[in-house]
Coordinates of C-alpha atoms and ligand atoms in Angstrom, one line a residue:
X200 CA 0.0 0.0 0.0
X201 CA 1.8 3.6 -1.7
X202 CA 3.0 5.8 2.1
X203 CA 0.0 8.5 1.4
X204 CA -3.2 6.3 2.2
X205 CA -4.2 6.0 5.3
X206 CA -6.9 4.9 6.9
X207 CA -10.3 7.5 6.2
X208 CA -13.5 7.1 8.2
X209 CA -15.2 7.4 5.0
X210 CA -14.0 3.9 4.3
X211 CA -16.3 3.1 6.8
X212 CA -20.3 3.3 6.5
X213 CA -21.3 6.6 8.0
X214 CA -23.9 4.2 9.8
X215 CA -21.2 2.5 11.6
X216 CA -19.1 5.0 12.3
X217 CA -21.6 6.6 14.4
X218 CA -23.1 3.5 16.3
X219 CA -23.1 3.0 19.8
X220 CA -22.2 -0.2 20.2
X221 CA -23.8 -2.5 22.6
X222 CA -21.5 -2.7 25.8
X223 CA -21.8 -6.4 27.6
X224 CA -21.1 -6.6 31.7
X225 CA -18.0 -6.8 32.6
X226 CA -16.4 -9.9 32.5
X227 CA -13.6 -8.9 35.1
X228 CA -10.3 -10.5 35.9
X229 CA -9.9 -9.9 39.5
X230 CA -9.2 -13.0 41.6
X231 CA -12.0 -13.4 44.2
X232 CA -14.5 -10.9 42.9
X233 CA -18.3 -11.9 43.8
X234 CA -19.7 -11.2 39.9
X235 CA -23.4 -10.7 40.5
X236 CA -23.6 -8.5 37.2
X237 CA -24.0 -10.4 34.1
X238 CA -27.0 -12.7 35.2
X239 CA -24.9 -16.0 34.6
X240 CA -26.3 -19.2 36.7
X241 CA -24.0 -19.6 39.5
X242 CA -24.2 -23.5 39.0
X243 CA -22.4 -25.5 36.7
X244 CA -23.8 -27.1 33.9
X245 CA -25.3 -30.9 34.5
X246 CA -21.7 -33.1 35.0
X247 CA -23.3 -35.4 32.0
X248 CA -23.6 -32.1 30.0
X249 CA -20.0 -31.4 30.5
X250 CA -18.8 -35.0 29.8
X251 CA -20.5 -34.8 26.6
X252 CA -18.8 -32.0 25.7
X253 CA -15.5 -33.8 26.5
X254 CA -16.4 -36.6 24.8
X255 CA -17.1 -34.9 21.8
X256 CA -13.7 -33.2 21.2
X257 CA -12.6 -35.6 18.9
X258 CA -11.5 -36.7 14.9
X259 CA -14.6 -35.1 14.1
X260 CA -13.3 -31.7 14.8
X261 CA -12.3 -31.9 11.1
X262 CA -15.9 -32.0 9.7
X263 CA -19.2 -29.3 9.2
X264 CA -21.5 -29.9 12.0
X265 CA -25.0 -30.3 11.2
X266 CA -26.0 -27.0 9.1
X267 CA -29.7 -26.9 10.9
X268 CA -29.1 -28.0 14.3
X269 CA -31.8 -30.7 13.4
X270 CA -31.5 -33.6 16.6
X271 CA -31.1 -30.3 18.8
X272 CA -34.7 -29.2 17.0
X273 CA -36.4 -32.4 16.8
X274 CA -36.1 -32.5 20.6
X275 CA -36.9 -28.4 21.0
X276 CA -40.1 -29.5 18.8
X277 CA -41.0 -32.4 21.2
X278 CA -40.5 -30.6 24.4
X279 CA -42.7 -27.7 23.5
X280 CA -44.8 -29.6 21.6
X281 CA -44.9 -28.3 18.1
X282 CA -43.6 -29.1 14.6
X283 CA -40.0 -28.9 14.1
X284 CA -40.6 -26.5 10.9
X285 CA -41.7 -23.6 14.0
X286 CA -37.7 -24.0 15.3
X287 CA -35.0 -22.2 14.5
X288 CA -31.5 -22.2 16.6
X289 CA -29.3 -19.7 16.5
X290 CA -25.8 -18.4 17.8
X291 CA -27.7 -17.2 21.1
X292 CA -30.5 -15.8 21.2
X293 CA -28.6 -12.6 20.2
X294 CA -28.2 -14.2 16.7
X295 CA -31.7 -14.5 16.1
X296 CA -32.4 -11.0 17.7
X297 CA -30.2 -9.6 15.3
X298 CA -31.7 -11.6 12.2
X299 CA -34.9 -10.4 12.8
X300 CA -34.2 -7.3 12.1
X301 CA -33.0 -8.3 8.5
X302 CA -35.8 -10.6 8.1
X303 CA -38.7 -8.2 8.9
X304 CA -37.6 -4.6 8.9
X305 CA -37.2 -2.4 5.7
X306 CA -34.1 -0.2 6.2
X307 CA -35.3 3.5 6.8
X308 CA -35.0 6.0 3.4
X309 CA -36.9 8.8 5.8
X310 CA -36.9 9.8 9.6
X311 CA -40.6 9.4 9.6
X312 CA -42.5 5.8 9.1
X313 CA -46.5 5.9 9.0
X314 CA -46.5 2.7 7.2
X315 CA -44.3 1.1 10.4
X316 CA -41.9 -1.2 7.5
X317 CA -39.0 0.4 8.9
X318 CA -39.7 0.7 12.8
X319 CA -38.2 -1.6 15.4
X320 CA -40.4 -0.5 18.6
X321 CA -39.3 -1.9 22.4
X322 CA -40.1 -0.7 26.1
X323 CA -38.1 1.5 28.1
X324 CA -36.3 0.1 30.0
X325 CA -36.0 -3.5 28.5
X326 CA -32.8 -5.7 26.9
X327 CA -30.5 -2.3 26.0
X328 CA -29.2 -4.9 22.6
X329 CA -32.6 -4.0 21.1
X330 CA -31.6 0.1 20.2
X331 CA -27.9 -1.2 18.7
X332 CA -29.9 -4.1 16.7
X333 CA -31.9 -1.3 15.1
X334 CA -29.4 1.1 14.4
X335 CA -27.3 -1.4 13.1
X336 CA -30.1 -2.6 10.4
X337 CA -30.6 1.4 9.9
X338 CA -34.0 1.1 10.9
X339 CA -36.2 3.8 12.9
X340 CA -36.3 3.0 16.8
X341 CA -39.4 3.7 18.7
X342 CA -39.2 3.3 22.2
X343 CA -42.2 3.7 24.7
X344 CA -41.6 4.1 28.5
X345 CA -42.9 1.4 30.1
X346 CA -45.4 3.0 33.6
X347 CA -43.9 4.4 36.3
X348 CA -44.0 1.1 38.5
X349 CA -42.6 -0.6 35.3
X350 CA -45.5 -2.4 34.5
X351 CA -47.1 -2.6 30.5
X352 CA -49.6 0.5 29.9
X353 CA -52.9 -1.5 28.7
X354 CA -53.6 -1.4 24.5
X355 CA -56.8 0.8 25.2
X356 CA -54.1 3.4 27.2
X357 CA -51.4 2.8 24.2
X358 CA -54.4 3.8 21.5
X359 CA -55.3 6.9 23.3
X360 CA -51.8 8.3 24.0
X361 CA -50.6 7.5 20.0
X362 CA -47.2 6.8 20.9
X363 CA -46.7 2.9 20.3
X364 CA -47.2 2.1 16.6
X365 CA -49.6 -0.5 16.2
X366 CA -47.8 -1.4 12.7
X367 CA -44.1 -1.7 13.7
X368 CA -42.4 -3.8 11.6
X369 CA -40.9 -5.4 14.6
X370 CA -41.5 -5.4 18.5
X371 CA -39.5 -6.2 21.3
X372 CA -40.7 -7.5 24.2
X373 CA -39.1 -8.7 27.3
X374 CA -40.3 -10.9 29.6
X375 CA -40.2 -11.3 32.3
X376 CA -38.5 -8.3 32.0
X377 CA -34.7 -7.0 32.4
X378 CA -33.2 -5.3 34.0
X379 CA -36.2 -4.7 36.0
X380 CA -37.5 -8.2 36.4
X381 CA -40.9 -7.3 36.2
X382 CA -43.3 -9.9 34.5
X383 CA -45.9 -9.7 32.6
X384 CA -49.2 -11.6 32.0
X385 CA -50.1 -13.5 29.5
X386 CA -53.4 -12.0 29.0
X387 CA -52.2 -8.5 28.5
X388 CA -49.2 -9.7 26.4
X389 CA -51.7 -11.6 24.4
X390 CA -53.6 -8.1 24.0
X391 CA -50.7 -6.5 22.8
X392 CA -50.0 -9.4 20.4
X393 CA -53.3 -9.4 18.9
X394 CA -53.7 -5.6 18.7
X395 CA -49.9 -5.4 16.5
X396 CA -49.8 -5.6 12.8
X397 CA -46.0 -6.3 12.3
X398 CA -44.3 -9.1 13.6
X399 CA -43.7 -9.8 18.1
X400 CA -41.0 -11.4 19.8
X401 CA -41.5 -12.4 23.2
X402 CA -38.1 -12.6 24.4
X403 CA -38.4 -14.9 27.1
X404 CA -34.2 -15.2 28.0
X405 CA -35.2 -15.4 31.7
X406 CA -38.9 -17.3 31.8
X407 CA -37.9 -20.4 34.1
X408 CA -37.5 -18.0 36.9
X409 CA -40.6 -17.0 36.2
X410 CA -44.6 -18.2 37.0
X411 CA -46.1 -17.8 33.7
X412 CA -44.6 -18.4 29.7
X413 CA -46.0 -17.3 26.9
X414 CA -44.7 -20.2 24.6
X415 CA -48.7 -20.7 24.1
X416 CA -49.3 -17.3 22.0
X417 CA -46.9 -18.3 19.2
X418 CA -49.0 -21.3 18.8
X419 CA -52.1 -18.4 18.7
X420 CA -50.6 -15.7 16.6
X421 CA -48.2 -15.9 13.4
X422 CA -46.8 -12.8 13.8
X423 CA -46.0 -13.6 17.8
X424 CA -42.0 -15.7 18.1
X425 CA -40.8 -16.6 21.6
X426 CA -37.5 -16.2 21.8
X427 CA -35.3 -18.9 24.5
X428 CA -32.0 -19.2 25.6
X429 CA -29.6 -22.0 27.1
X430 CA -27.3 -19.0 28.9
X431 CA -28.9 -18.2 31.9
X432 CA -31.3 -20.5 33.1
X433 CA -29.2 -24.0 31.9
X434 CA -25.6 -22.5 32.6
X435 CA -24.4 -22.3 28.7
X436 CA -24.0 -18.9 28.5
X437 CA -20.5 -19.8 27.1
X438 CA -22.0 -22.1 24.1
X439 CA -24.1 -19.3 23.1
X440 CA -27.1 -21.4 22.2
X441 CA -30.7 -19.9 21.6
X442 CA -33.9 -20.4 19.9
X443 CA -37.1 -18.9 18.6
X444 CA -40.4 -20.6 18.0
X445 CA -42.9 -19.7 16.3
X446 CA -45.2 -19.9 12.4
X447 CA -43.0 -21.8 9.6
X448 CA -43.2 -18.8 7.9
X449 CA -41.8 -16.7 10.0
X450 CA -39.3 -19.2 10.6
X451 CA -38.6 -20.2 7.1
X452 CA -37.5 -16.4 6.5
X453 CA -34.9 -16.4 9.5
X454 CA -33.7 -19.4 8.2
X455 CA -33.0 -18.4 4.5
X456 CA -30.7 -15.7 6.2
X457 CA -28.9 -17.1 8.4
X458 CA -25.3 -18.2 8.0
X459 CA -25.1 -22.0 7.1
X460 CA -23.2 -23.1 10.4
X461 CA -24.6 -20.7 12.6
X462 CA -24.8 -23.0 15.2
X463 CA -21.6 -24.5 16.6
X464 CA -21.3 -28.5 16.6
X465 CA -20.3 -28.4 20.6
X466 CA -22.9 -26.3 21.2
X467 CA -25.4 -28.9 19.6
X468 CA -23.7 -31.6 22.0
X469 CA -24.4 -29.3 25.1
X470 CA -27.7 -28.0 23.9
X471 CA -28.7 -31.8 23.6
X472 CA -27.4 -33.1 26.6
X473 CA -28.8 -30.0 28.7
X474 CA -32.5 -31.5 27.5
X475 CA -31.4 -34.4 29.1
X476 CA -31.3 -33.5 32.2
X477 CA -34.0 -30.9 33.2
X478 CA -34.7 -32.1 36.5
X479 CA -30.9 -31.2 37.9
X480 CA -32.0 -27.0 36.5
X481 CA -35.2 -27.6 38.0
X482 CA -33.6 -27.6 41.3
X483 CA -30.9 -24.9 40.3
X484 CA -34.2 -22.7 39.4
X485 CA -35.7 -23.5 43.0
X486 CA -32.9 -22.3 44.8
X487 CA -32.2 -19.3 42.9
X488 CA -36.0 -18.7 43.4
X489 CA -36.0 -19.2 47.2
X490 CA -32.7 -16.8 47.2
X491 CA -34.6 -14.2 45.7
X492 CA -37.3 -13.8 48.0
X493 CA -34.8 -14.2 51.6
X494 CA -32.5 -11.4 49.4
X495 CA -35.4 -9.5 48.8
X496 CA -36.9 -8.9 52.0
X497 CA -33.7 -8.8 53.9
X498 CA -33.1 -5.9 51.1
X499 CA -36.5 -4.4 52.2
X500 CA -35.4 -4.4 55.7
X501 CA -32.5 -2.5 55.3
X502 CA -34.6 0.6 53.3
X503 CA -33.8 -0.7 49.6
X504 CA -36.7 -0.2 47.5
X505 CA -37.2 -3.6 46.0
X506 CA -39.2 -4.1 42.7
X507 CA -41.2 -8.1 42.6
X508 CA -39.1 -10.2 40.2
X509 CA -39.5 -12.6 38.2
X510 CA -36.1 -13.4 36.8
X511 CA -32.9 -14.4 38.5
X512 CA -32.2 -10.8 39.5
X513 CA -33.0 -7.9 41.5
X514 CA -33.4 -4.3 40.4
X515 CA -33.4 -2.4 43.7
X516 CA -33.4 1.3 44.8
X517 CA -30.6 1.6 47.4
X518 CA -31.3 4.0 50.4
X519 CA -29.5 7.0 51.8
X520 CA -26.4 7.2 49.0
X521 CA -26.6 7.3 45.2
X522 CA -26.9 4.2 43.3
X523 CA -22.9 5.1 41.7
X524 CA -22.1 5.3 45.3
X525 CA -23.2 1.5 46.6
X526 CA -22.0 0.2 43.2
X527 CA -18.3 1.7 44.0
X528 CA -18.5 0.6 47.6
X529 CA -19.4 -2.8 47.2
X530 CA -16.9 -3.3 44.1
X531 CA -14.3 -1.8 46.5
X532 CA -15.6 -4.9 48.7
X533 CA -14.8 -7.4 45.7
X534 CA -18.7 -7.4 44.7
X535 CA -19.8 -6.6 41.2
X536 CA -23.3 -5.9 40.2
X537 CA -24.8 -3.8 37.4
X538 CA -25.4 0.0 37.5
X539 CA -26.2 1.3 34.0
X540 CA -24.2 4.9 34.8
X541 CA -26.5 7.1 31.9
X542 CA -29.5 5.7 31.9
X543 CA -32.9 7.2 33.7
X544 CA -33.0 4.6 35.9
X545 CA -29.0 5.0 37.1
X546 CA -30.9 5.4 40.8
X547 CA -31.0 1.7 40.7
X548 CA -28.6 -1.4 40.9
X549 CA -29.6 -4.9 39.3
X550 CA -27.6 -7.8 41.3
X551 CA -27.7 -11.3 39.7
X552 CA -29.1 -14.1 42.3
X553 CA -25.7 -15.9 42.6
X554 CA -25.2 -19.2 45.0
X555 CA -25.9 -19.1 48.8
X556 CA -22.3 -18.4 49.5
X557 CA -22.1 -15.6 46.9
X558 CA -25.8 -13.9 48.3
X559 CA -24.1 -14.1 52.0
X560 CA -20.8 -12.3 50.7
X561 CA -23.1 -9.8 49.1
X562 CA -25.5 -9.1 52.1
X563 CA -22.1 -8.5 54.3
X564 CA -20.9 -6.2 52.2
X565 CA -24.2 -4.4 52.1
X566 CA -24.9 -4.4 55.7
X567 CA -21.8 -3.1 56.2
X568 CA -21.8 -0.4 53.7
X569 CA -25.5 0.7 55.3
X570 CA -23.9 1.0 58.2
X571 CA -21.2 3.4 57.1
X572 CA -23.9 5.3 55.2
X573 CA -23.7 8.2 57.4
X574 CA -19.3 8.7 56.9
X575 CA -20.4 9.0 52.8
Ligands
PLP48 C1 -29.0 -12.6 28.2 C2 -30.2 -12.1 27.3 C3 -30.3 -12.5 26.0 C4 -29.1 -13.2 25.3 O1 -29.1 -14.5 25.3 P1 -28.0 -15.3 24.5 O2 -28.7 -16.5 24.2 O3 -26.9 -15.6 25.5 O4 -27.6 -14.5 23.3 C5 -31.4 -12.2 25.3 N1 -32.4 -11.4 25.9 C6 -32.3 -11.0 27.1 C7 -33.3 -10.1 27.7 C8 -31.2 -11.3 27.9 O5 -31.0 -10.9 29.1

């Protein structure tokens, strides 16, 4: 290459050069560090899940694994009971996040979209991926605060206030929800699904911490997916292993854009395995559940505000300091939890459920902290 080039921004899309890209919890390297920020399972995967995985690192390392993921679908068909032409698998649920937004929204030519082809619409506050998916594709974002106690403002309310578009290409939905763990009902998410003209994706990454799944209203609606996960609830966060359900069409589209080995052959071996076994996360999901509520109310008893959850996580108002405050003290006390620093919600901290051990750590540190709150 001649000494005078070098390299431009304008070799770069004016679209990317301006994105904000999505920024992940940290994934820190300090030894000892309680990491109650990221929403991982503090248990292991199943041992036989992890044998599997060793047992499969072998000769056929050399070969293509199986383009469609199709034993890992057959068995997602069978355990939710549907066809396996309403499966798709993807690179974590992130993957097929992303690919809907390729499938289903037309990239925007205007800043205004009556029609709703080119809007990506989402609740505020809900997964923060879903802006960066949308300015990625170039589409037009519509984001509609969720109510004040971060519950779903009814269709009826929605129609009168004109803010939510009825015909966004795409909607995001959460739920239960992050960070603030809220969940929702199915009857008013089946409202809202049968009230959109444009396609819904129930994003369920957190659901078997949860009471209620919608997995039902893809089965009622063909513009309604569910997406799943393997991270958080089956410990495989490191796999990356999701999937959506929902109408062959809908799936058939994803599918046609997808990369041929999206899906990663150790990944399938995990994925697999992990069906295997439910009852061993069925008793994970019980103690994480039972460790949310003692957390919780010994929260409450110390003057944190503490919203009801429905996920492995708590999004809690702390008293007496600012949220940036706690979030430096208890990292300076080797625990990590989430603070999102510029958001409208940066009053709150979201701490991951971790084990028993972890939770006790965490309450020390917090106790302690309250009881310095006065030297702040
Ligand atoms: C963690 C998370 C995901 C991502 O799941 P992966 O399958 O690991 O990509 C999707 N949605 C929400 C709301 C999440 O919190």
């Amino acid at each position: 290459m001649p000494k005078s080039k070098y390299p431009k921004s304008d070799w770069i899309r004016p679209l990317v050069r301006d994105l904000h890209p999505y920024t992940p919890g940290e994934q820190p390297k300090v030894k000892g560090l309680v990491k109650l920020n990221t929403n991982e399972n503090p248990y292991p995967p199943s041992p036989k899940v992890l044998k599997s995985v060793r047992d499969a690192v072998d000769g056929r390392f050399r070969l293509y694994p199986n383009p469609t993921a199709q034993q890992l679908r057959d068995k997602l068909a069978d355990l939710h009971g549907v066809d396996r032409d309403r499966v798709i698998v993807g690179n974590g649920s992130d993957e097929l996040l992303a690919l809907a937004t390729r499938a289903f929204v037309e990239p925007a030519s205007k800043r205004k979209d009556a029609s709703g082809r080119s809007v990506v619409q989402y609740w505020v506050p809900s997964y923060s991926l879903y802006p960066v998916l949308s300015d990625i594709h170039g589409a037009i974002r519509n984001e509609v605060p969720l109510k004040p106690d971060f519950g779903m403002p009814s269709v009826a309310k929605l129609k009168s206030e004109g803010k939510w578009h009825f015909k966004a290409a795409l909607t995001y939905v959460t739920t239960p929800n992050a960070p603030t763990g809220r969940g929702y009902s199915n009857k008013e998410l089946r409202a809202l699904c049968r009230a959109q003209d444009g396609i819904v994706i129930l994003d369920e990454a957190y659901v078997d911490f949860a009471e209620e799944n919608a997995m039902s209203l893809a089965a009622e609606f063909p513009n309604v997916l569910i997406s799943r996960t393997f991270s958080k609830a089956y410990s495989l966060c490191f796999q990356r292993m999701g999937y959506f359900v929902g109408h062959p069409h809908l799936i058939r589209a994803l599918d046609s854009i997808r990369d041929s080995y999206n899906v990663n052959g150790i990944g399938q071996v995990a994925a697999l395995e992990t069906l295997k076994h439910r009852s061993y996360y069925r008793a994970n999901f019980k103690k994480i559940i039972r460790l949310r509520t003692e957390v919780g109310s010994e929260l409450e008893q110390l003057g944190f505000d503490v919203l009801p959850s429905q996920t492995n996580f708590l999004f809690v108002k702390p008293p007496g300091a600012e949220a940036a405050k706690w979030y430096e003290g208890l990292r300076k006390k080797k625990i990590l939890v989430r603070w999102f620093s510029s958001s409208a919600f940066k009053d709150r901290l979201r701490i991951t459920i971790g084990s028993a051990e972890e939770m006790d750590q965490c309450m020390d540190a917090i106790r302690s902290l309250a009881k310095k709150l006065s030297d702040w």
